[in-house]
XYZ file of C-alpha atoms in Angstrom:
691
model
C 0.000 0.000 0.000
C 2.842 2.347 0.888
C 4.506 1.743 -2.483
C 1.211 2.315 -4.256
C 0.699 5.662 -2.498
C 4.272 6.632 -3.267
C 3.722 5.794 -6.941
C 0.547 7.898 -7.002
C 2.383 10.803 -5.378
C 5.084 10.577 -8.040
C 2.541 10.402 -10.840
C 0.328 13.283 -9.671
C 2.563 16.021 -11.154
C 2.375 14.226 -14.534
C -1.399 13.883 -14.353
C -1.944 17.448 -13.124
C -1.594 18.997 -16.581
C -4.230 16.634 -17.936
C -6.475 17.451 -14.995
C -6.168 21.115 -15.954
C -7.449 20.233 -19.438
C -10.341 18.276 -17.927
C -11.138 21.223 -15.646
C -11.122 23.515 -18.693
C -13.587 21.212 -20.456
C -15.872 21.246 -17.419
C -15.615 25.046 -17.203
C -16.708 25.391 -20.837
C -19.633 22.951 -20.716
C -22.139 25.511 -19.317
C -21.600 27.559 -22.486
C -22.313 24.731 -24.929
C -25.325 25.554 -27.174
C -28.415 23.454 -26.521
C -29.416 23.347 -30.198
C -27.499 22.227 -33.238
C -26.712 24.750 -35.948
C -27.516 25.094 -39.653
C -24.740 23.400 -41.621
C -24.739 25.715 -44.667
C -22.865 29.037 -44.980
C -24.169 31.625 -47.394
C -24.184 35.327 -48.173
C -25.979 37.766 -50.427
C -24.597 37.783 -53.969
C -22.473 34.665 -53.409
C -22.610 31.399 -55.342
C -24.321 28.413 -53.704
C -21.455 25.927 -53.371
C -23.475 22.985 -52.098
C -25.786 20.512 -53.818
C -29.358 21.489 -54.706
C -31.141 22.537 -51.535
C -34.690 21.179 -51.316
C -37.055 22.037 -48.459
C -37.677 19.139 -46.052
C -40.824 20.762 -44.687
C -43.243 23.631 -45.284
C -42.005 26.974 -44.039
C -43.015 30.612 -44.251
C -40.808 33.131 -46.049
C -39.993 35.711 -43.435
C -40.009 39.381 -44.235
C -36.729 41.226 -43.975
C -36.041 43.472 -41.040
C -36.289 46.453 -43.367
C -39.711 45.341 -44.552
C -40.992 44.824 -41.024
C -39.527 48.132 -39.927
C -41.180 49.951 -42.823
C -44.573 48.336 -42.149
C -44.368 49.252 -38.496
C -43.279 52.790 -39.347
C -46.209 53.147 -41.792
C -48.619 51.879 -39.160
C -47.178 54.266 -36.575
C -47.512 57.159 -39.006
C -51.101 56.376 -39.969
C -52.332 55.230 -36.576
C -55.056 57.405 -35.051
C -54.317 58.187 -31.396
C -57.117 58.155 -28.835
C -58.392 61.259 -27.045
C -61.103 61.212 -24.414
C -63.848 63.740 -23.506
C -64.458 63.947 -19.795
C -68.287 63.840 -19.478
C -68.169 64.614 -15.761
C -66.402 67.865 -16.586
C -69.301 68.874 -18.853
C -71.804 68.317 -16.042
C -69.695 70.335 -13.637
C -69.294 73.212 -16.094
C -73.055 73.309 -16.815
C -73.729 73.412 -13.084
C -71.154 76.169 -12.727
C -72.890 78.061 -15.535
C -76.240 77.851 -13.705
C -74.717 79.140 -10.485
C -72.958 81.993 -12.276
C -76.177 82.824 -14.197
C -78.292 83.109 -11.045
C -75.568 85.054 -9.264
C -75.213 87.578 -12.076
C -78.984 87.906 -12.461
C -79.431 88.626 -8.760
C -76.758 91.337 -8.879
C -78.332 93.018 -11.910
C -81.330 95.398 -11.703
C -84.587 94.408 -13.370
C -84.299 97.374 -15.729
C -80.752 96.393 -16.849
C -81.749 93.009 -18.405
C -85.555 93.021 -18.554
C -85.710 90.356 -21.268
C -83.520 87.974 -19.202
C -85.847 88.498 -16.237
C -88.913 87.788 -18.343
C -87.359 84.752 -20.145
C -84.960 83.307 -17.587
C -85.596 79.694 -18.579
C -85.016 80.494 -22.215
C -81.618 82.026 -21.522
C -80.639 79.156 -19.222
C -81.743 76.619 -21.811
C -79.760 78.327 -24.552
C -76.668 78.433 -22.364
C -77.013 74.728 -21.602
C -77.322 73.910 -25.308
C -74.252 75.976 -26.238
C -72.096 74.442 -23.534
C -73.340 70.970 -24.308
C -72.692 71.412 -28.022
C -69.176 72.811 -27.684
C -67.983 70.707 -24.760
C -69.473 67.505 -26.165
C -67.624 68.081 -29.391
C -64.479 68.430 -27.350
C -62.131 71.343 -26.854
C -58.475 70.415 -27.344
C -55.636 72.277 -25.760
C -52.360 72.709 -27.628
C -50.903 69.182 -28.103
C -47.291 68.476 -29.125
C -48.330 65.085 -30.520
C -50.422 66.771 -33.206
C -48.335 69.869 -33.918
C -46.610 68.484 -37.016
C -49.577 66.486 -38.264
C -51.483 67.253 -41.439
C -54.903 68.908 -41.047
C -56.527 65.807 -42.490
C -54.933 63.567 -39.831
C -57.613 61.623 -37.982
C -57.854 61.002 -34.265
C -60.267 58.862 -32.270
C -62.502 60.679 -29.766
C -63.865 58.625 -26.885
C -67.164 59.565 -25.294
C -67.912 57.085 -22.599
C -68.205 53.711 -24.309
C -68.383 55.096 -27.842
C -65.762 56.587 -30.133
C -65.774 58.518 -33.369
C -63.090 59.679 -35.770
C -62.399 63.325 -36.304
C -59.866 65.228 -38.383
C -57.591 67.723 -36.713
C -59.009 70.647 -38.693
C -62.492 70.017 -37.248
C -61.304 69.991 -33.648
C -62.147 72.915 -31.406
C -59.582 74.861 -29.478
C -60.497 77.370 -26.726
C -59.896 80.168 -29.223
C -62.120 78.582 -31.899
C -64.890 77.895 -29.360
C -64.917 81.481 -28.090
C -64.908 82.801 -31.640
C -67.868 80.597 -32.534
C -69.704 81.762 -29.415
C -69.135 85.443 -30.246
C -70.334 84.917 -33.810
C -73.417 82.839 -32.987
C -74.877 84.746 -29.995
C -76.160 87.687 -32.079
C -78.207 85.217 -34.112
C -79.679 83.474 -31.102
C -83.023 85.360 -31.281
C -82.438 86.362 -27.671
C -83.130 89.987 -26.837
C -80.099 90.397 -24.600
C -77.451 87.794 -25.702
C -74.632 89.915 -24.234
C -75.800 88.709 -20.814
C -74.641 85.144 -21.640
C -71.257 85.940 -23.235
C -69.272 86.586 -20.002
C -70.950 83.587 -18.366
C -70.254 81.007 -21.100
C -66.886 82.193 -22.402
C -64.809 81.378 -19.239
C -66.294 77.899 -19.194
C -64.987 76.992 -22.668
C -61.911 75.234 -21.327
C -60.123 72.162 -22.853
C -61.820 68.916 -21.948
C -60.325 66.665 -24.679
C -57.202 64.896 -23.375
C -54.804 62.283 -24.780
C -55.490 58.762 -23.487
C -52.066 57.043 -23.468
C -53.381 53.746 -22.141
C -56.023 53.311 -24.838
C -53.652 54.505 -27.553
C -50.954 52.016 -26.538
C -53.438 49.141 -26.288
C -54.989 49.736 -29.694
C -51.603 50.419 -31.289
C -50.315 47.085 -29.968
C -53.310 45.376 -31.504
C -52.429 46.894 -34.860
C -48.773 45.878 -34.480
C -49.836 42.325 -33.685
C -51.731 42.225 -36.967
C -48.469 42.752 -38.891
C -47.313 39.305 -39.967
C -43.645 38.330 -40.150
C -44.138 36.236 -43.285
C -44.892 37.050 -46.917
C -45.286 33.699 -48.570
C -44.742 29.957 -48.203
C -42.318 27.339 -49.488
C -43.757 23.848 -49.708
C -41.947 20.660 -48.745
C -39.992 19.287 -51.722
C -39.707 22.688 -53.382
C -36.248 23.726 -54.643
C -34.838 26.583 -52.607
C -31.554 27.132 -54.469
C -29.727 25.010 -57.090
C -26.044 24.138 -56.962
C -24.020 26.968 -58.470
C -26.965 29.358 -58.282
C -26.504 33.005 -57.311
C -27.994 33.940 -53.971
C -30.244 36.858 -54.847
C -32.142 38.893 -52.283
C -35.234 36.700 -52.622
C -33.237 33.459 -52.359
C -31.271 34.871 -49.447
C -34.493 35.574 -47.554
C -35.742 32.046 -48.263
C -32.490 30.620 -46.916
C -32.700 32.751 -43.782
C -36.300 31.648 -43.249
C -35.415 28.003 -43.843
C -32.489 28.202 -41.402
C -34.592 29.785 -38.667
C -37.358 27.216 -39.015
C -34.806 24.401 -39.277
C -32.994 25.428 -36.098
C -36.096 26.226 -34.064
C -38.237 23.222 -34.948
C -36.316 20.495 -36.736
C -33.046 20.544 -34.801
C -34.587 21.361 -31.440
C -36.415 18.052 -31.603
C -33.106 16.199 -31.358
C -31.844 14.804 -28.073
C -29.975 17.355 -25.993
C -27.426 14.845 -24.799
C -26.305 14.096 -28.381
C -25.619 17.775 -29.004
C -23.823 18.013 -25.662
C -21.668 14.974 -26.470
C -20.836 16.472 -29.855
C -19.561 19.708 -28.347
C -17.651 17.751 -25.686
C -15.929 15.679 -28.357
C -14.939 18.695 -30.439
C -13.669 20.665 -27.431
C -11.774 17.609 -26.187
C -10.108 17.259 -29.593
C -8.961 20.877 -29.466
C -7.532 20.508 -25.948
C -5.911 17.146 -26.719
C -4.178 18.359 -29.861
C -2.993 21.435 -27.986
C -1.464 19.270 -25.237
C 0.171 17.056 -27.892
C 1.723 20.137 -29.459
C 3.061 21.264 -26.095
C 4.398 17.821 -25.258
C 6.320 17.311 -28.506
C 7.113 20.853 -29.650
C 7.234 22.920 -26.440
C 8.543 20.395 -23.935
C 9.751 22.979 -21.455
C 6.290 24.529 -21.317
C 4.564 21.142 -21.075
C 6.585 20.197 -17.996
C 5.506 23.279 -16.064
C 1.969 23.236 -14.669
C 1.759 27.017 -14.382
C 2.356 27.294 -18.121
C -0.511 24.894 -18.852
C -2.828 26.884 -16.577
C -1.674 30.151 -18.138
C -2.234 29.031 -21.744
C -5.538 27.212 -21.270
C -6.756 30.104 -19.125
C -6.783 32.337 -22.222
C -9.164 29.919 -23.956
C -11.598 29.961 -21.055
C -11.354 33.729 -20.538
C -12.029 34.658 -24.163
C -14.839 32.120 -24.547
C -16.702 33.475 -21.522
C -16.045 37.045 -22.642
C -17.412 36.392 -26.124
C -20.408 34.541 -24.691
C -21.255 37.526 -22.466
C -20.838 40.036 -25.298
C -23.006 38.041 -27.696
C -25.705 37.918 -25.011
C -25.498 41.707 -24.712
C -27.405 44.061 -26.986
C -24.946 46.894 -26.397
C -21.453 45.514 -27.083
C -20.047 44.031 -30.294
C -17.856 40.897 -30.700
C -15.296 42.828 -32.755
C -14.334 44.863 -29.702
C -12.756 41.815 -27.999
C -8.942 42.227 -28.177
C -7.979 38.640 -29.023
C -4.463 39.738 -29.987
C -3.538 40.454 -26.368
C -2.959 36.737 -25.704
C -0.374 36.097 -28.464
C 1.365 39.408 -27.700
C 1.751 38.481 -24.040
C 2.813 34.884 -24.768
C 5.410 36.079 -27.300
C 7.057 38.104 -24.569
C 7.427 35.013 -22.390
C 8.144 32.313 -24.976
C 8.368 31.622 -28.687
C 6.144 33.147 -31.344
C 5.124 29.650 -32.529
C 3.531 28.925 -29.150
C 1.828 32.320 -29.219
C 0.237 31.619 -32.600
C -0.798 28.039 -31.778
C -2.440 29.231 -28.551
C -4.213 31.973 -30.516
C -5.490 29.437 -33.068
C -6.699 27.075 -30.348
C -8.455 29.950 -28.580
C -10.195 31.109 -31.761
C -11.262 27.532 -32.572
C -12.782 27.143 -29.108
C -14.536 30.504 -29.235
C -15.780 29.850 -32.767
C -17.106 26.420 -31.833
C -19.048 27.538 -28.760
C -20.199 31.065 -29.627
C -20.473 30.676 -33.431
C -19.510 34.265 -34.365
C -19.287 33.410 -38.072
C -16.479 32.401 -40.412
C -15.701 36.054 -41.245
C -14.962 36.722 -37.585
C -12.772 33.625 -37.254
C -10.941 34.458 -40.495
C -10.102 37.989 -39.340
C -8.947 36.800 -35.912
C -6.604 34.217 -37.459
C -5.330 36.858 -39.866
C -4.492 39.278 -37.063
C -2.900 36.387 -35.161
C -0.483 36.044 -38.078
C 0.237 39.771 -37.850
C 1.152 39.378 -34.176
C 3.330 36.362 -34.988
C 5.266 38.128 -37.732
C 5.414 41.595 -36.153
C 8.104 42.632 -33.728
C 6.078 43.329 -30.592
C 9.096 44.483 -28.641
C 7.842 45.985 -25.380
C 11.222 47.633 -24.876
C 10.453 50.090 -27.663
C 7.157 51.986 -27.810
C 7.663 52.706 -31.509
C 7.643 49.029 -32.474
C 4.742 48.340 -30.152
C 2.501 51.093 -31.565
C 3.505 50.193 -35.107
C 2.377 46.610 -34.539
C -0.938 47.795 -33.051
C -1.414 49.903 -36.177
C -0.829 46.822 -38.349
C -3.438 44.861 -36.365
C -6.092 47.569 -36.728
C -5.279 47.973 -40.420
C -5.756 44.248 -41.068
C -9.030 44.297 -39.152
C -10.343 47.287 -41.109
C -9.191 46.117 -44.533
C -10.323 42.544 -43.876
C -13.787 43.615 -42.761
C -14.020 45.980 -45.724
C -13.167 43.089 -48.036
C -15.894 40.905 -46.537
C -18.340 43.809 -46.804
C -17.613 44.155 -50.523
C -18.039 40.400 -51.038
C -21.266 40.051 -49.052
C -23.043 43.391 -49.429
C -21.763 44.712 -52.775
C -23.301 48.042 -51.798
C -21.680 50.816 -49.792
C -25.032 51.993 -48.475
C -25.781 48.648 -46.813
C -22.406 48.366 -45.048
C -22.365 48.481 -41.272
C -20.002 51.407 -40.823
C -20.501 51.360 -37.061
C -18.427 48.157 -36.874
C -15.301 50.173 -37.689
C -15.716 52.070 -34.419
C -15.643 48.733 -32.563
C -12.530 47.730 -34.513
C -10.816 50.949 -33.451
C -11.804 50.226 -29.850
C -10.314 46.755 -30.292
C -6.983 48.321 -31.229
C -7.121 50.636 -28.232
C -7.882 47.762 -25.854
C -4.983 45.774 -27.326
C -2.701 48.369 -25.729
C -3.590 46.699 -22.415
C -1.079 44.000 -23.391
C 1.732 46.315 -22.273
C 0.790 46.579 -18.564
C -0.457 42.967 -18.553
C 2.980 41.598 -19.459
C 4.749 42.489 -16.172
C 1.574 41.831 -14.179
C 1.117 38.294 -15.506
C 4.857 37.743 -15.372
C 4.858 38.364 -11.628
C 1.680 36.336 -11.126
C 2.890 33.226 -12.975
C 6.617 33.613 -12.415
C 7.467 34.380 -16.049
C 10.167 36.713 -17.282
C 9.207 39.351 -19.825
C 11.335 41.401 -22.200
C 10.770 44.390 -19.940
C 12.402 42.539 -17.035
C 15.187 41.252 -19.286
C 15.909 44.759 -20.545
C 16.268 45.930 -16.944
C 18.589 43.005 -16.123
C 20.806 43.759 -19.138
C 21.803 47.087 -17.583
C 25.476 46.828 -16.588
C 24.725 48.931 -13.519
C 22.872 45.994 -11.984
C 24.533 45.221 -8.614
C 25.707 41.747 -9.656
C 27.196 42.964 -12.943
C 28.689 45.996 -11.233
C 30.383 43.746 -8.688
C 31.582 41.462 -11.489
C 33.128 44.415 -13.333
C 35.030 45.510 -10.210
C 36.209 42.136 -8.928
C 36.468 40.102 -12.134
C 36.795 42.482 -15.110
C 38.215 39.721 -17.308
C 35.161 37.567 -16.631
C 32.876 40.478 -17.510
C 34.642 40.907 -20.855
C 34.317 37.188 -21.436
C 30.592 37.374 -20.603
C 30.080 40.276 -23.005
C 31.752 38.346 -25.818
C 29.692 35.263 -25.013
C 26.561 37.451 -25.065
C 27.426 38.687 -28.560
C 28.048 35.162 -29.822
C 24.892 33.777 -28.214
C 22.650 36.660 -29.289
C 23.664 36.332 -32.944
C 23.071 32.566 -32.919
C 19.674 32.995 -31.221
C 18.603 35.456 -33.886
C 19.718 33.027 -36.580
C 17.269 30.345 -35.362
C 14.649 32.828 -34.112
C 15.153 31.909 -30.479
C 14.754 34.433 -27.661
C 17.853 36.518 -28.334
C 17.358 38.968 -25.460
C 16.894 36.109 -22.995
C 20.088 34.319 -24.046
C 21.992 37.612 -24.014
C 20.974 38.320 -20.412
C 21.710 34.703 -19.457
C 25.199 35.140 -20.903
C 25.817 38.287 -18.856
C 25.058 36.473 -15.587
C 26.271 32.933 -16.305
C 29.680 33.427 -14.634
C 28.778 35.717 -11.710
C 29.952 32.964 -9.341
C 33.533 33.793 -10.354
C 33.201 37.021 -8.364
C 33.981 35.143 -5.128
C 37.400 33.830 -6.271
C 38.189 35.729 -9.457
C 41.959 35.047 -9.550
C 41.439 31.314 -9.859
C 40.115 31.890 -13.402
C 42.571 32.547 -16.189
C 40.819 35.581 -17.690
C 41.374 37.480 -14.418
C 45.014 36.394 -13.793
C 47.917 38.772 -14.334
C 50.630 37.184 -12.190
C 51.211 33.887 -10.432
C 48.627 31.157 -10.907
C 47.083 30.277 -7.498
C 46.280 26.765 -8.778
C 50.005 25.971 -8.573
C 49.627 25.759 -4.784
C 46.583 23.431 -4.912
C 45.892 19.831 -5.727
C 44.071 19.047 -8.924
C 40.972 18.032 -6.957
C 40.952 21.311 -5.022
C 41.401 23.289 -8.218
C 38.531 21.443 -9.877
C 36.329 22.026 -6.834
C 36.956 25.788 -6.983
C 36.254 25.869 -10.714
C 33.007 23.903 -10.240
C 31.966 26.126 -7.327
C 31.521 29.108 -9.650
C 28.315 27.403 -10.835
C 26.873 26.533 -7.422
C 27.956 29.833 -5.869
C 26.627 31.740 -8.842
C 23.225 30.103 -8.323
C 23.254 31.143 -4.669
C 24.164 34.741 -5.536
C 21.443 34.901 -8.174
C 18.863 33.531 -5.750
C 19.869 36.059 -3.082
C 19.400 38.886 -5.587
C 16.074 37.328 -6.660
C 17.004 36.891 -10.298
C 14.305 35.140 -12.353
C 14.490 31.343 -12.323
C 14.931 31.278 -16.087
C 18.194 33.237 -15.709
C 19.345 31.007 -12.830
C 18.821 28.019 -15.152
C 21.450 29.468 -17.491
C 23.937 29.531 -14.619
C 23.149 25.916 -13.728
C 23.288 24.531 -17.263
C 26.027 26.481 -19.020
C 28.523 23.661 -18.306
C 25.913 20.914 -18.180
C 27.404 17.729 -16.730
C 30.761 18.093 -18.488
C 34.146 17.456 -16.905
C 36.692 20.021 -15.748
C 38.834 18.470 -18.432
C 42.189 20.210 -17.822
C 42.523 19.310 -14.132
C 40.984 15.874 -14.639
C 43.623 14.922 -17.188
C 46.424 16.138 -14.948
C 44.915 14.268 -12.015
C 44.611 11.058 -14.073
C 48.184 11.302 -15.313
C 49.694 11.970 -11.909
C 47.554 9.844 -9.608
C 47.213 6.097 -9.521
C 43.599 5.118 -10.050
C 42.791 8.736 -10.910
C 40.014 7.801 -13.298
C 37.895 6.535 -10.410
C 37.730 10.116 -9.122
C 36.014 11.346 -12.293
C 32.665 12.191 -10.552
C 34.498 14.793 -8.466
C 35.526 16.598 -11.661
C 31.984 16.769 -13.094
C 29.846 19.902 -13.099
C 26.564 19.360 -11.219
C 24.364 20.178 -14.206
C 21.654 19.711 -15.259
C 22.186 19.533 -19.002
C 20.648 22.362 -21.035
C 16.999 21.847 -21.916
C 16.052 24.840 -24.043
C 17.524 26.094 -27.275
C 18.694 29.210 -25.491
C 20.558 27.211 -22.838
C 22.236 25.109 -25.543
C 23.327 28.248 -27.381
C 24.865 29.675 -24.207
C 26.769 26.451 -23.429
C 28.238 26.363 -26.938
C 29.002 30.102 -27.027
C 30.741 29.912 -23.624
C 32.981 27.054 -24.707
C 33.729 28.587 -28.092
C 34.643 32.019 -26.720
C 36.977 30.563 -24.100
C 38.619 28.090 -26.490
C 39.030 30.598 -29.303
C 41.404 32.597 -27.089
C 43.851 29.699 -27.224
C 44.285 30.190 -30.981
C 47.607 31.971 -31.488
C 47.135 32.858 -35.146
C 43.443 32.304 -35.898
C 42.475 31.699 -39.500
C 39.190 31.005 -41.209
C 40.055 27.322 -41.401
C 41.014 26.772 -37.769
C 38.027 28.786 -36.509
C 35.742 26.597 -38.630
C 37.512 23.518 -37.281
C 37.220 24.813 -33.713
C 33.447 25.341 -33.984
C 32.925 21.907 -35.522
C 35.070 20.236 -32.849
C 33.413 21.957 -29.857
C 29.893 21.307 -31.095
C 30.676 17.683 -31.954
C 32.226 17.194 -28.524
C 29.073 18.460 -26.761
C 26.855 16.240 -28.900
C 29.081 13.204 -28.423
C 29.057 13.579 -24.652
C 25.255 13.792 -24.592
C 25.048 17.402 -23.424
C 22.334 18.252 -25.960
C 20.188 15.150 -25.552
C 17.723 16.811 -23.143
C 17.251 19.926 -25.281
C 14.588 20.722 -27.866
C 17.073 22.017 -30.433
C 16.918 20.345 -33.829
C 19.968 19.383 -35.918
C 18.897 21.943 -38.509
C 18.938 24.686 -35.888
C 22.292 23.432 -34.614
C 23.756 23.787 -38.114
C 22.439 27.362 -38.331
C 24.016 28.128 -34.948
C 27.366 26.781 -36.149
C 27.262 29.084 -39.173
C 26.481 32.042 -36.908
C 29.248 31.129 -34.430
C 31.816 30.922 -37.216
C 30.858 34.294 -38.672
C 30.840 36.043 -35.286
C 34.174 34.550 -34.158
C 35.793 35.595 -37.408
C 34.462 39.088 -36.883
C 35.816 39.162 -33.320
C 39.245 38.075 -34.550
C 39.073 40.557 -37.457
C 39.213 37.881 -40.146
C 37.868 38.551 -43.626
C 35.103 36.140 -44.585
C 36.070 34.088 -47.617
C 33.527 34.251 -50.391
C 33.103 31.305 -52.749
C 35.030 31.602 -56.011
C 32.969 32.148 -59.108
């Protein structure tokens, strides 16, 4: 049982990266669509590339959004709003008229209005009829809803439970009512009509008001009468033939067929089959990504934090796109997908950045279905990031690359617009604003690089640029105590940087690694030949003691780097720059002068480990080549070429490169670079082939 538990404990780190992939799959499952999707892609004006499409069922041809919008706008324009006459107000005003009539009559002398006194009921009756006529017709106050309407525009007037239509020009206003009263009273056959004018005129107030509730209710009824269809396609009817042009009418049939197909036909399928389908496709994406990491980015695959970091981008962007597509305000083109490859490029190779970008876009495209145009543009801009020099050390390069990304977005979307719309008026120009916002948001990659670097323990170009400053305390101390070693490190940095550029490795990383690889020599600088100017202190030591001091520059250098909190990736250069090679000079002397000296070989070995990355291999080779090239008394092109071939072959023969991910092709390119740089250092003219 104990052995079993121990085996499990040893295996857990290996299984952890796969568990991260499983966790990613589980995290994405809530976003899986519940319905299958239409399998055909089409656009207005394009050629139908599939076989003849025949309807499997009857379906209605839906009206276009423009058609529905126009019908609704026409209905809105022609719809008669509802106004209501308050009948209780009429009763109150008639009662008020009676009170005012009696009051005025009592204040007047009998000789002032004798006819009113004699015919009181007649005057009261006339006043009632006038008020009833005018107020029952309705007096409308100034209404903003009708200001810009034509005089022939009709409104509905509600009187209790009945309604009638009336044009605006026939409606009464307070001014029109008073004018009518003034004109009609003289013809009333009353002897003293002036008695009624001041009593009736103040009571001609607006009593016709807009009824929002009734208007909305009846308008909704009219809107509900507008149908979304304008025809039918019968089952078995040809929708579009193979090679046919998708005209506007055909396009609308296809849209209608797709909507009906997805809502009715596909929704009848079992949910679990759709779920399994999405699980299989997502699992394939994650599995292939892990295979790529395992066989082409071994260093990344072995580190769990890298797996979490890379797969985290897939989950983040998928959830972000899902939320934006569910929103009616934001647009998918605002999502800055290029941030991920920019950030990854600053921590590792551009190939990994692009593959991660592709995997992310595939996952997002599968789950959120933004359309092939969207996926095409995202992959295109991913290539821009891969090929561009997103060097965060220089703002000029960074902004230039952002400009390239936005340009590709804009030109790519414009190209799709020409292909699909073929009409400038129908293009969605507002999308370009979202594309500009995308470019602006991509600038967030700059502050994210150091932030994520600290969070996940990665080293960015910004950090490397700071470490390359010769005023760094460790390099400053090296320059004071071991100036010869510093010069050696600078030469190694030049050799290594040129070789890294030749194979497109991380040149800044290997340059910084070269500057710090020998900082352990600071403790005992005079035991190293580049710092000696007089007697050799090794003459007073045994060969074993000398070898121990030489080897200690690696272990002590690691300690110094850890105390100064250098990034682990730089410390790895210190550990691996000699690999597990032998301190050959002292070992040979020890073997020649000591009986059984070969049995002491382990004491002359560097602790390692062997280099694992291309950059670490380059530094090991550059370190050996720079040191050995100084032994050449009269260097020539031939012996420099021979030196490079011999040193590289020796490292390969002794298995120092067997743990690395460098290919033989890359090794050959490095050899060419080393030869050219060494010849330049020794001021040799490069021989050109004879013609």
